[in-house]
Structures are given as C-alpha cells and as structure tokens.
PDB file of C-alpha atoms in Angstrom:
ATOM      1  CA  UNK X   1      74.110  86.753  49.158  1.00  0.00           C
ATOM      2  CA  UNK X   2      74.153  82.958  49.301  1.00  0.00           C
ATOM      3  CA  UNK X   3      70.994  81.356  47.996  1.00  0.00           C
ATOM      4  CA  UNK X   4      71.018  78.972  50.957  1.00  0.00           C
ATOM      5  CA  UNK X   5      70.481  81.900  53.377  1.00  0.00           C
ATOM      6  CA  UNK X   6      67.243  82.720  51.565  1.00  0.00           C
ATOM      7  CA  UNK X   7      65.752  79.287  52.021  1.00  0.00           C
ATOM      8  CA  UNK X   8      63.506  78.717  55.085  1.00  0.00           C
ATOM      9  CA  UNK X   9      65.038  76.666  57.835  1.00  0.00           C
ATOM     10  CA  UNK X  10      63.654  73.149  58.239  1.00  0.00           C
ATOM     11  CA  UNK X  11      61.549  72.903  61.318  1.00  0.00           C
ATOM     12  CA  UNK X  12      61.974  69.116  61.515  1.00  0.00           C
ATOM     13  CA  UNK X  13      64.834  66.851  60.523  1.00  0.00           C
ATOM     14  CA  UNK X  14      64.302  65.029  57.281  1.00  0.00           C
ATOM     15  CA  UNK X  15      62.999  61.479  57.858  1.00  0.00           C
ATOM     16  CA  UNK X  16      64.472  58.576  55.993  1.00  0.00           C
ATOM     17  CA  UNK X  17      62.231  55.764  54.895  1.00  0.00           C
ATOM     18  CA  UNK X  18      63.761  52.343  55.144  1.00  0.00           C
ATOM     19  CA  UNK X  19      62.722  49.963  52.406  1.00  0.00           C
ATOM     20  CA  UNK X  20      63.318  46.263  52.750  1.00  0.00           C
ATOM     21  CA  UNK X  21      63.146  43.754  49.942  1.00  0.00           C
ATOM     22  CA  UNK X  22      62.484  40.055  50.441  1.00  0.00           C
ATOM     23  CA  UNK X  23      63.331  37.382  47.879  1.00  0.00           C
ATOM     24  CA  UNK X  24      60.462  36.127  45.724  1.00  0.00           C
ATOM     25  CA  UNK X  25      59.009  32.885  47.097  1.00  0.00           C
ATOM     26  CA  UNK X  26      57.253  30.529  44.762  1.00  0.00           C
ATOM     27  CA  UNK X  27      54.155  28.875  46.255  1.00  0.00           C
ATOM     28  CA  UNK X  28      51.324  26.578  45.301  1.00  0.00           C
ATOM     29  CA  UNK X  29      48.838  28.327  47.603  1.00  0.00           C
ATOM     30  CA  UNK X  30      45.837  30.022  45.985  1.00  0.00           C
ATOM     31  CA  UNK X  31      43.462  31.867  48.296  1.00  0.00           C
ATOM     32  CA  UNK X  32      41.405  33.722  45.659  1.00  0.00           C
ATOM     33  CA  UNK X  33      39.683  32.053  42.737  1.00  0.00           C
ATOM     34  CA  UNK X  34      40.078  33.313  39.250  1.00  0.00           C
ATOM     35  CA  UNK X  35      38.160  31.668  36.399  1.00  0.00           C
ATOM     36  CA  UNK X  36      40.401  29.919  33.874  1.00  0.00           C
ATOM     37  CA  UNK X  37      39.586  27.630  30.930  1.00  0.00           C
ATOM     38  CA  UNK X  38      40.432  24.636  33.121  1.00  0.00           C
ATOM     39  CA  UNK X  39      38.820  25.856  36.369  1.00  0.00           C
ATOM     40  CA  UNK X  40      35.498  27.694  36.173  1.00  0.00           C
ATOM     41  CA  UNK X  41      31.931  27.061  37.422  1.00  0.00           C
ATOM     42  CA  UNK X  42      30.720  26.192  33.915  1.00  0.00           C
ATOM     43  CA  UNK X  43      32.750  22.976  33.854  1.00  0.00           C
ATOM     44  CA  UNK X  44      30.446  20.151  35.100  1.00  0.00           C
ATOM     45  CA  UNK X  45      31.542  17.785  37.816  1.00  0.00           C
ATOM     46  CA  UNK X  46      29.904  14.957  39.686  1.00  0.00           C
ATOM     47  CA  UNK X  47      31.120  11.881  41.500  1.00  0.00           C
ATOM     48  CA  UNK X  48      31.515   8.688  39.521  1.00  0.00           C
ATOM     49  CA  UNK X  49      29.304   5.761  40.487  1.00  0.00           C
ATOM     50  CA  UNK X  50      32.103   4.258  42.615  1.00  0.00           C
ATOM     51  CA  UNK X  51      32.789   7.501  44.360  1.00  0.00           C
ATOM     52  CA  UNK X  52      29.120   8.078  45.047  1.00  0.00           C
ATOM     53  CA  UNK X  53      29.128   4.808  46.980  1.00  0.00           C
ATOM     54  CA  UNK X  54      32.303   5.968  48.830  1.00  0.00           C
ATOM     55  CA  UNK X  55      30.645   9.297  49.625  1.00  0.00           C
ATOM     56  CA  UNK X  56      27.566   7.527  51.093  1.00  0.00           C
ATOM     57  CA  UNK X  57      29.850   5.362  53.296  1.00  0.00           C
ATOM     58  CA  UNK X  58      31.724   8.509  54.470  1.00  0.00           C
ATOM     59  CA  UNK X  59      28.515  10.422  55.325  1.00  0.00           C
ATOM     60  CA  UNK X  60      27.120   7.376  57.139  1.00  0.00           C
ATOM     61  CA  UNK X  61      29.840   7.837  59.752  1.00  0.00           C
ATOM     62  CA  UNK X  62      28.346  11.175  60.838  1.00  0.00           C
ATOM     63  CA  UNK X  63      25.055  11.887  62.598  1.00  0.00           C
ATOM     64  CA  UNK X  64      22.413  13.113  60.109  1.00  0.00           C
ATOM     65  CA  UNK X  65      22.419  16.620  61.589  1.00  0.00           C
ATOM     66  CA  UNK X  66      26.236  16.795  61.288  1.00  0.00           C
ATOM     67  CA  UNK X  67      26.772  15.433  57.780  1.00  0.00           C
ATOM     68  CA  UNK X  68      28.530  18.718  56.970  1.00  0.00           C
ATOM     69  CA  UNK X  69      31.425  17.275  58.955  1.00  0.00           C
ATOM     70  CA  UNK X  70      32.153  15.113  55.865  1.00  0.00           C
ATOM     71  CA  UNK X  71      33.222  18.134  53.854  1.00  0.00           C
ATOM     72  CA  UNK X  72      36.959  17.424  54.099  1.00  0.00           C
ATOM     73  CA  UNK X  73      36.911  13.753  53.047  1.00  0.00           C
ATOM     74  CA  UNK X  74      34.447  14.554  50.221  1.00  0.00           C
ATOM     75  CA  UNK X  75      36.713  17.340  48.941  1.00  0.00           C
ATOM     76  CA  UNK X  76      39.598  14.884  49.014  1.00  0.00           C
ATOM     77  CA  UNK X  77      37.460  12.371  47.133  1.00  0.00           C
ATOM     78  CA  UNK X  78      36.672  14.902  44.491  1.00  0.00           C
ATOM     79  CA  UNK X  79      40.268  15.967  44.244  1.00  0.00           C
ATOM     80  CA  UNK X  80      41.433  12.406  43.711  1.00  0.00           C
ATOM     81  CA  UNK X  81      38.842  11.947  40.997  1.00  0.00           C
ATOM     82  CA  UNK X  82      39.563  15.129  39.047  1.00  0.00           C
ATOM     83  CA  UNK X  83      43.206  15.716  39.956  1.00  0.00           C
ATOM     84  CA  UNK X  84      42.729  18.981  41.841  1.00  0.00           C
ATOM     85  CA  UNK X  85      40.115  20.812  43.867  1.00  0.00           C
ATOM     86  CA  UNK X  86      38.376  22.935  41.257  1.00  0.00           C
ATOM     87  CA  UNK X  87      35.574  25.426  41.824  1.00  0.00           C
ATOM     88  CA  UNK X  88      33.228  22.868  40.279  1.00  0.00           C
ATOM     89  CA  UNK X  89      34.346  20.214  42.840  1.00  0.00           C
ATOM     90  CA  UNK X  90      33.724  22.666  45.712  1.00  0.00           C
ATOM     91  CA  UNK X  91      30.291  23.673  44.409  1.00  0.00           C
ATOM     92  CA  UNK X  92      29.312  20.000  43.963  1.00  0.00           C
ATOM     93  CA  UNK X  93      30.380  19.092  47.467  1.00  0.00           C
ATOM     94  CA  UNK X  94      28.484  22.073  48.832  1.00  0.00           C
ATOM     95  CA  UNK X  95      25.320  21.055  47.083  1.00  0.00           C
ATOM     96  CA  UNK X  96      25.786  17.385  48.050  1.00  0.00           C
ATOM     97  CA  UNK X  97      26.061  18.293  51.751  1.00  0.00           C
ATOM     98  CA  UNK X  98      23.483  21.132  51.720  1.00  0.00           C
ATOM     99  CA  UNK X  99      26.155  23.662  52.664  1.00  0.00           C
ATOM    100  CA  UNK X 100      26.616  27.324  51.646  1.00  0.00           C
ATOM    101  CA  UNK X 101      29.366  27.272  48.994  1.00  0.00           C
ATOM    102  CA  UNK X 102      31.353  29.853  50.952  1.00  0.00           C
ATOM    103  CA  UNK X 103      31.732  27.375  53.829  1.00  0.00           C
ATOM    104  CA  UNK X 104      33.327  24.876  51.461  1.00  0.00           C
ATOM    105  CA  UNK X 105      35.560  27.536  49.909  1.00  0.00           C
ATOM    106  CA  UNK X 106      36.804  28.429  53.388  1.00  0.00           C
ATOM    107  CA  UNK X 107      37.866  24.792  53.992  1.00  0.00           C
ATOM    108  CA  UNK X 108      39.468  24.300  50.580  1.00  0.00           C
ATOM    109  CA  UNK X 109      41.548  27.500  50.820  1.00  0.00           C
ATOM    110  CA  UNK X 110      42.621  26.903  54.427  1.00  0.00           C
ATOM    111  CA  UNK X 111      44.109  23.411  54.196  1.00  0.00           C
ATOM    112  CA  UNK X 112      47.166  22.940  51.957  1.00  0.00           C
ATOM    113  CA  UNK X 113      46.103  19.352  51.186  1.00  0.00           C
ATOM    114  CA  UNK X 114      43.664  20.733  48.683  1.00  0.00           C
ATOM    115  CA  UNK X 115      45.379  21.636  45.412  1.00  0.00           C
ATOM    116  CA  UNK X 116      43.634  24.605  43.858  1.00  0.00           C
ATOM    117  CA  UNK X 117      45.097  24.374  40.413  1.00  0.00           C
ATOM    118  CA  UNK X 118      45.735  21.531  37.947  1.00  0.00           C
ATOM    119  CA  UNK X 119      48.510  19.276  39.033  1.00  0.00           C
ATOM    120  CA  UNK X 120      50.951  16.910  37.387  1.00  0.00           C
ATOM    121  CA  UNK X 121      50.583  13.191  37.561  1.00  0.00           C
ATOM    122  CA  UNK X 122      53.056  13.055  40.421  1.00  0.00           C
ATOM    123  CA  UNK X 123      52.850  15.630  43.220  1.00  0.00           C
ATOM    124  CA  UNK X 124      56.369  15.967  44.632  1.00  0.00           C
ATOM    125  CA  UNK X 125      56.353  17.511  48.079  1.00  0.00           C
ATOM    126  CA  UNK X 126      59.700  18.515  49.570  1.00  0.00           C
ATOM    127  CA  UNK X 127      59.797  18.930  53.337  1.00  0.00           C
ATOM    128  CA  UNK X 128      62.009  21.838  54.372  1.00  0.00           C
ATOM    129  CA  UNK X 129      61.125  22.172  58.052  1.00  0.00           C
ATOM    130  CA  UNK X 130      63.961  22.290  60.577  1.00  0.00           C
ATOM    131  CA  UNK X 131      64.784  18.539  61.005  1.00  0.00           C
ATOM    132  CA  UNK X 132      64.854  17.954  57.276  1.00  0.00           C
ATOM    133  CA  UNK X 133      66.783  21.170  56.650  1.00  0.00           C
ATOM    134  CA  UNK X 134      69.396  20.211  59.189  1.00  0.00           C
ATOM    135  CA  UNK X 135      69.781  16.864  57.411  1.00  0.00           C
ATOM    136  CA  UNK X 136      70.195  18.410  53.909  1.00  0.00           C
ATOM    137  CA  UNK X 137      66.739  19.256  52.480  1.00  0.00           C
ATOM    138  CA  UNK X 138      68.259  22.288  50.675  1.00  0.00           C
ATOM    139  CA  UNK X 139      70.360  19.871  48.671  1.00  0.00           C
ATOM    140  CA  UNK X 140      67.290  17.740  47.940  1.00  0.00           C
ATOM    141  CA  UNK X 141      65.334  20.749  46.685  1.00  0.00           C
ATOM    142  CA  UNK X 142      68.252  21.876  44.540  1.00  0.00           C
ATOM    143  CA  UNK X 143      68.603  18.447  42.977  1.00  0.00           C
ATOM    144  CA  UNK X 144      64.912  18.332  42.116  1.00  0.00           C
ATOM    145  CA  UNK X 145      64.728  21.823  40.691  1.00  0.00           C
ATOM    146  CA  UNK X 146      67.825  21.270  38.555  1.00  0.00           C
ATOM    147  CA  UNK X 147      66.656  17.872  37.323  1.00  0.00           C
ATOM    148  CA  UNK X 148      63.032  18.882  36.558  1.00  0.00           C
ATOM    149  CA  UNK X 149      63.833  22.502  35.604  1.00  0.00           C
ATOM    150  CA  UNK X 150      60.874  23.846  37.628  1.00  0.00           C
ATOM    151  CA  UNK X 151      60.481  25.709  40.932  1.00  0.00           C
ATOM    152  CA  UNK X 152      58.068  25.100  43.796  1.00  0.00           C
ATOM    153  CA  UNK X 153      54.506  25.777  42.642  1.00  0.00           C
ATOM    154  CA  UNK X 154      55.262  24.868  39.012  1.00  0.00           C
ATOM    155  CA  UNK X 155      54.478  21.835  36.843  1.00  0.00           C
ATOM    156  CA  UNK X 156      56.717  20.283  34.224  1.00  0.00           C
ATOM    157  CA  UNK X 157      55.689  20.902  30.567  1.00  0.00           C
ATOM    158  CA  UNK X 158      54.749  17.239  30.133  1.00  0.00           C
ATOM    159  CA  UNK X 159      52.372  17.469  33.211  1.00  0.00           C
ATOM    160  CA  UNK X 160      54.232  14.607  34.840  1.00  0.00           C
ATOM    161  CA  UNK X 161      55.512  16.414  37.990  1.00  0.00           C
ATOM    162  CA  UNK X 162      54.295  19.267  40.156  1.00  0.00           C
ATOM    163  CA  UNK X 163      56.738  20.497  42.803  1.00  0.00           C
ATOM    164  CA  UNK X 164      55.751  21.841  46.183  1.00  0.00           C
ATOM    165  CA  UNK X 165      57.677  23.007  49.236  1.00  0.00           C
ATOM    166  CA  UNK X 166      55.833  21.910  52.351  1.00  0.00           C
ATOM    167  CA  UNK X 167      56.057  21.964  56.105  1.00  0.00           C
ATOM    168  CA  UNK X 168      56.606  18.875  58.311  1.00  0.00           C
ATOM    169  CA  UNK X 169      55.267  15.672  56.841  1.00  0.00           C
ATOM    170  CA  UNK X 170      55.866  13.670  60.053  1.00  0.00           C
ATOM    171  CA  UNK X 171      58.892  11.619  59.087  1.00  0.00           C
ATOM    172  CA  UNK X 172      61.512  13.633  60.918  1.00  0.00           C
ATOM    173  CA  UNK X 173      63.452  10.584  62.150  1.00  0.00           C
ATOM    174  CA  UNK X 174      64.137   9.598  58.534  1.00  0.00           C
ATOM    175  CA  UNK X 175      65.011  13.086  57.296  1.00  0.00           C
ATOM    176  CA  UNK X 176      65.482  14.363  54.713  1.00  0.00           C
ATOM    177  CA  UNK X 177      62.422  13.083  52.876  1.00  0.00           C
ATOM    178  CA  UNK X 178      59.926  13.823  50.118  1.00  0.00           C
ATOM    179  CA  UNK X 179      56.377  12.683  49.442  1.00  0.00           C
ATOM    180  CA  UNK X 180      55.285  11.646  46.009  1.00  0.00           C
ATOM    181  CA  UNK X 181      51.488  11.526  45.975  1.00  0.00           C
ATOM    182  CA  UNK X 182      50.693   9.337  48.970  1.00  0.00           C
ATOM    183  CA  UNK X 183      54.073   7.668  49.354  1.00  0.00           C
ATOM    184  CA  UNK X 184      57.105   8.745  51.416  1.00  0.00           C
ATOM    185  CA  UNK X 185      60.710   8.471  50.261  1.00  0.00           C
ATOM    186  CA  UNK X 186      63.119   8.866  53.142  1.00  0.00           C
ATOM    187  CA  UNK X 187      66.808   9.003  54.151  1.00  0.00           C
ATOM    188  CA  UNK X 188      67.505  10.789  50.872  1.00  0.00           C
ATOM    189  CA  UNK X 189      70.575  12.228  49.251  1.00  0.00           C
ATOM    190  CA  UNK X 190      70.545  14.459  46.165  1.00  0.00           C
ATOM    191  CA  UNK X 191      71.722  11.474  44.130  1.00  0.00           C
ATOM    192  CA  UNK X 192      69.067   9.112  45.409  1.00  0.00           C
ATOM    193  CA  UNK X 193      66.400  11.744  44.868  1.00  0.00           C
ATOM    194  CA  UNK X 194      67.330  12.059  41.168  1.00  0.00           C
ATOM    195  CA  UNK X 195      67.229   8.279  40.846  1.00  0.00           C
ATOM    196  CA  UNK X 196      63.683   8.267  42.267  1.00  0.00           C
ATOM    197  CA  UNK X 197      62.595  10.939  39.777  1.00  0.00           C
ATOM    198  CA  UNK X 198      64.152   9.067  36.910  1.00  0.00           C
ATOM    199  CA  UNK X 199      62.211   5.945  38.000  1.00  0.00           C
ATOM    200  CA  UNK X 200      58.922   7.809  37.772  1.00  0.00           C
ATOM    201  CA  UNK X 201      59.938   9.245  34.402  1.00  0.00           C
ATOM    202  CA  UNK X 202      60.709   5.789  33.039  1.00  0.00           C
ATOM    203  CA  UNK X 203      57.544   4.197  34.436  1.00  0.00           C
ATOM    204  CA  UNK X 204      59.539   2.053  36.880  1.00  0.00           C
ATOM    205  CA  UNK X 205      57.876   3.226  40.058  1.00  0.00           C
ATOM    206  CA  UNK X 206      60.476   3.214  42.918  1.00  0.00           C
ATOM    207  CA  UNK X 207      59.711   1.405  46.160  1.00  0.00           C
ATOM    208  CA  UNK X 208      58.694   3.901  48.849  1.00  0.00           C
ATOM    209  CA  UNK X 209      60.081   4.054  52.328  1.00  0.00           C
ATOM    210  CA  UNK X 210      63.553   4.496  53.848  1.00  0.00           C
ATOM    211  CA  UNK X 211      66.445   4.165  51.462  1.00  0.00           C
ATOM    212  CA  UNK X 212      68.881   2.049  53.506  1.00  0.00           C
ATOM    213  CA  UNK X 213      67.004   0.660  56.446  1.00  0.00           C
ATOM    214  CA  UNK X 214      63.740  -0.893  57.471  1.00  0.00           C
ATOM    215  CA  UNK X 215      61.368   1.498  59.210  1.00  0.00           C
ATOM    216  CA  UNK X 216      63.207   3.964  61.485  1.00  0.00           C
ATOM    217  CA  UNK X 217      65.593   1.815  63.657  1.00  0.00           C
ATOM    218  CA  UNK X 218      69.132   3.160  64.131  1.00  0.00           C
ATOM    219  CA  UNK X 219      71.623   2.475  61.358  1.00  0.00           C
ATOM    220  CA  UNK X 220      73.776   0.580  63.829  1.00  0.00           C
ATOM    221  CA  UNK X 221      70.956  -1.800  64.775  1.00  0.00           C
ATOM    222  CA  UNK X 222      68.234  -1.918  67.449  1.00  0.00           C
ATOM    223  CA  UNK X 223      69.181  -0.761  70.938  1.00  0.00           C
ATOM    224  CA  UNK X 224      66.124  -1.786  72.928  1.00  0.00           C
ATOM    225  CA  UNK X 225      63.708  -4.734  73.002  1.00  0.00           C
ATOM    226  CA  UNK X 226      66.376  -7.022  71.701  1.00  0.00           C
ATOM    227  CA  UNK X 227      65.456 -10.086  73.808  1.00  0.00           C
ATOM    228  CA  UNK X 228      63.740 -13.016  72.141  1.00  0.00           C
ATOM    229  CA  UNK X 229      60.633 -12.871  74.358  1.00  0.00           C
ATOM    230  CA  UNK X 230      58.930  -9.763  75.618  1.00  0.00           C
ATOM    231  CA  UNK X 231      59.468  -8.688  79.218  1.00  0.00           C
ATOM    232  CA  UNK X 232      56.684  -9.289  81.716  1.00  0.00           C
ATOM    233  CA  UNK X 233      55.886  -6.461  84.077  1.00  0.00           C
ATOM    234  CA  UNK X 234      55.525  -8.858  87.082  1.00  0.00           C
ATOM    235  CA  UNK X 235      59.239  -9.576  86.868  1.00  0.00           C
ATOM    236  CA  UNK X 236      60.060  -5.979  87.733  1.00  0.00           C
ATOM    237  CA  UNK X 237      57.615  -5.003  90.460  1.00  0.00           C
ATOM    238  CA  UNK X 238      57.133  -5.939  94.091  1.00  0.00           C
ATOM    239  CA  UNK X 239      55.164  -9.069  94.825  1.00  0.00           C
ATOM    240  CA  UNK X 240      52.709  -7.229  97.069  1.00  0.00           C
ATOM    241  CA  UNK X 241      51.505  -4.883  94.353  1.00  0.00           C
TER     242      UNK X 241
END
C-alpha cells in the first residue's frame, strides 16, 4: 500500500507566505537616544556668553507665559555652538525654558534640522525630491558618494563632510542642487559638484548660488518686466475706476 494513502487528507490548502525584501536605506535620522562617549547626559553643556545674549533676545520675542515657544531657535543655537543636538543640549534648553525634557526630546527627534549625532565640518545635503530627481539628482548623489567614499548618514574619516539625503530644500527652479551648511549650490552637474567638494577640501570655499546664471531667471534671458520703467496700473484700467 502506498504510504501517501495512509496520510490524512489536508482539510485546507497550504498557504504560501509572501516575503518582500526592500533595499537597505542609509539615513541620518535618530529617534531613540543611546548613550555614547560623545553624547551622554554626563557631558556638560551651557551657552557661551555670546549665545546667552542671543538666547535672551530670542526669548524676548515671546510673551512671558509662552517662552517655551523659543525651544526650536534655542535648540538650533545649541546645535550651532556644539555641532550637533546632543542630549546635553536638549537637557540644557529644557532647563533654560522650564520645560519637561521629554517635550524638548519630542521636538528634536521630529524635525530633521536637528542633527542627533556628531557631524562633519560641512553638512552636505542632497535634495532628491521629484524636481531635482528629474533634473539629475541621482547623478549628483553618485558623484558625491564616489568622491567622498561615504553613503548618506555617514561622515568622512577626517570629519570634514557629513552626507545626508533630504527632501525638498525649496530651490526647485534651479534643480538639481545641494546645501552645504547654510549655503545653496544650484544648477549642478556631477562634474561641478565634485569641483565644489574639492574647493571645500582645499580650503578655497566655493561661491554659493546658481552655477551659470544670476538668481533663477531663464537661461535665455528675462521674458517679463523687461521695460526700463515699471508699468503703472492706471495705464491699463478704465478712467472711471
């Protein structure tokens, strides 16, 4: 007798489990704090004398009962002083504003402008949102990763560059573009991008802005408002208005 005839019949068809695998994505986002030698509550932090004056000017813009509204600019001030938004910076700002530390943690982990780990001297942010991608941001990212030998979320061994992949930086008309610290470099090609990085590496800081044009006018020249004197609205409406 066949062994198969002795086995009980399956009452239900066997179900297949579909497993999908997504490629690993490198990111600079940190939502959970883990103590490290460079980032732990035991490391003291306080504003410098100059930043204390700036902090007072910032808080003065808010009603006394709403001084907690200054949490974002004060976190930014602390980040600019230290180089990143450490747990000590967050605790200091919480104490300075009489806020529960958790409320400050919530802000610092929600907004991507706050860097939650030590950064390089130059924070290179590559925009890969749709307008930039259509204009070649993939080539820009490839040129940067090949030249610096790092991926998004990583820092070069000499602590000169940190690379980040970011969403829209608001310069779509001059895409593709990157931001280095607070400056925008626009209308890029892979070759121009590498030249910019080499400039930072040599200490010859490149001039920010569009590569081949002033502001964001068309390459072929201005199309509107080309007259020498501005138009006056009265020249184009009825006299009885």
